[in-house]
Short mmCIF file of C-alpha atoms in Angstrom, two decimals:
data_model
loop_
_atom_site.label_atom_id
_atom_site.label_comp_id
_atom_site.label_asym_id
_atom_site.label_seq_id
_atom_site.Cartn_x
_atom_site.Cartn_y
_atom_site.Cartn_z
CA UNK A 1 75.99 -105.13 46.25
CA UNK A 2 78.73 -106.82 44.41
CA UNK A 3 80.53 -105.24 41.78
CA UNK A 4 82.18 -107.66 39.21
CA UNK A 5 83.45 -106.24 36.24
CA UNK A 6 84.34 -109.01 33.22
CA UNK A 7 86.77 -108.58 30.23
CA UNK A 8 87.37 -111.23 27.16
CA UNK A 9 90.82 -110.67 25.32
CA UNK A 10 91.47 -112.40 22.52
CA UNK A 11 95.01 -113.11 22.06
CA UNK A 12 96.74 -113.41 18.98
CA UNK A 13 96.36 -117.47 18.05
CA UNK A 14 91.92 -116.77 18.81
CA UNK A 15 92.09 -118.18 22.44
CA UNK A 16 89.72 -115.86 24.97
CA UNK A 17 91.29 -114.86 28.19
CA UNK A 18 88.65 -113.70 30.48
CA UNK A 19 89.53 -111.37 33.37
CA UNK A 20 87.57 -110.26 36.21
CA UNK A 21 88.62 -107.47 39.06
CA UNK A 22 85.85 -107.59 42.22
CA UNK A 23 86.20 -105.67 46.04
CA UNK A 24 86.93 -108.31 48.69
CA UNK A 25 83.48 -107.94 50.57
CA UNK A 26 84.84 -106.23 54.36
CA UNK A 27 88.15 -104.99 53.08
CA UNK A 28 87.66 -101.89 51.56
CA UNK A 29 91.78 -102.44 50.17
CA UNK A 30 91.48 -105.86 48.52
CA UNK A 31 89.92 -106.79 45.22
CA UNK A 32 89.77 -110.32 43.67
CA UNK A 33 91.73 -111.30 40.29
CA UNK A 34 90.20 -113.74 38.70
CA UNK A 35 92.19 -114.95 35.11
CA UNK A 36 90.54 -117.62 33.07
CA UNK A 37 92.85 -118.57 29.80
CA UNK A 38 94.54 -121.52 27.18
CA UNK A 39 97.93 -119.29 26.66
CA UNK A 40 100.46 -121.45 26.71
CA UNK A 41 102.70 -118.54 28.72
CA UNK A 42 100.07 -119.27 32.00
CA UNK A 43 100.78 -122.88 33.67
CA UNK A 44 97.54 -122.48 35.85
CA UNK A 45 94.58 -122.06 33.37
CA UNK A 46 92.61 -120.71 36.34
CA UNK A 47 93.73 -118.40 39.43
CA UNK A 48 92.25 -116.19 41.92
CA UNK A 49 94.20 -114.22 43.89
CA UNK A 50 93.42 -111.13 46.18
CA UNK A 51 95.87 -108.04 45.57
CA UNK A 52 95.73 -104.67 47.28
CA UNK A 53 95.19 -101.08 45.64
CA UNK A 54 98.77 -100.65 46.33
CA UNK A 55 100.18 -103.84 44.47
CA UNK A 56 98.82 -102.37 41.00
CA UNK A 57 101.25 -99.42 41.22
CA UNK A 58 104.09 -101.66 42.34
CA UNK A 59 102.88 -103.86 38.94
CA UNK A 60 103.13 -100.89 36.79
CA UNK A 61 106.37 -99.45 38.51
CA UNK A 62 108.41 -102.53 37.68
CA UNK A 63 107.53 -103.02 34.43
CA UNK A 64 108.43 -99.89 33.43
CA UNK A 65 111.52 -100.21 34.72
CA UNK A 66 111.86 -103.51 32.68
CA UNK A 67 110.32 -102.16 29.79
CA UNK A 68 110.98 -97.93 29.58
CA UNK A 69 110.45 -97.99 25.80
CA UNK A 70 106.69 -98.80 26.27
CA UNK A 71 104.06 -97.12 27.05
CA UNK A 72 102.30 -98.37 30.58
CA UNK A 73 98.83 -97.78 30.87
CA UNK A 74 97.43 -95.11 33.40
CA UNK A 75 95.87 -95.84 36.96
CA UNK A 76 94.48 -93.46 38.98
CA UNK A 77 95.97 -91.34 41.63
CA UNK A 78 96.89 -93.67 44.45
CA UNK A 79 94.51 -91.39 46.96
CA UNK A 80 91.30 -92.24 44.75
CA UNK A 81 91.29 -95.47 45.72
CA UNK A 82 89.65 -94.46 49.28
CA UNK A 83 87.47 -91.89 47.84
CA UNK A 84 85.72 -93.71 44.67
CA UNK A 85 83.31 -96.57 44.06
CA UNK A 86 84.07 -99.53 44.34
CA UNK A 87 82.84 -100.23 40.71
CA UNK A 88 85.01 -97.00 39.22
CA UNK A 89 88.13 -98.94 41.08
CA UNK A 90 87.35 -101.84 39.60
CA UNK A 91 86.78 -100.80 36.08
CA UNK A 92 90.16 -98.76 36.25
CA UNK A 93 92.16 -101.58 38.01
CA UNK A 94 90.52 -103.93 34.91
CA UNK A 95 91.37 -101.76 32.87
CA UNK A 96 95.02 -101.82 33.44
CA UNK A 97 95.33 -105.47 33.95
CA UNK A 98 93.59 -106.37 30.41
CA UNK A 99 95.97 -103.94 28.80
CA UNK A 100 98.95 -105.56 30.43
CA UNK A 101 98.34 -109.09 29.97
#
């Protein structure tokens, strides 16, 4: 069963950015990234790139250390991650990203 979980963000100038977080099929650590936008701050319009569990907490770690005034949106406990569906994983991992991009 594939679980693919899609988000549109409109940025401020109208342009969609589409975002899509999806379990690497055999690696139960791994999830796809796929980002889909015109913002002129993204060079690649289009990228795919496979991230572990882990790597979202690193994400959220170093911006707040770059940015302490704001607040960072929640993940869930690290230990969930090997314990819940795939599809609450990747609707909580989605979650985050579209918040932070």
């Amino acid at each position: 069963m594939e679980v693919r979980l899609n988000f549109c963000i409109i940025d401020s100038s109208g342009q969609p950015t589409f975002l899509s977080v999806c379990p690497v099929p055999g690696d139960s650590q791994l999830f796809y990234i796929h980002l889909q936008t015109s913002h002129y701050s993204f060079s690649i319009k289009k990228s795919c790139v496979a991230r572990s569990g882990s790597s979202f907490y690193q994400l959220r770690s170093i911006l707040k250390s770059h940015h302490p005034y704001l607040t960072m949106p929640s993940l869930p406990m690290l230990p969930s991650l090997w314990i819940c569906s795939y599809h609450t994983i990747s609707l909580q991992l989605a979650t985050f990203l579209s918040t932070v991009v």
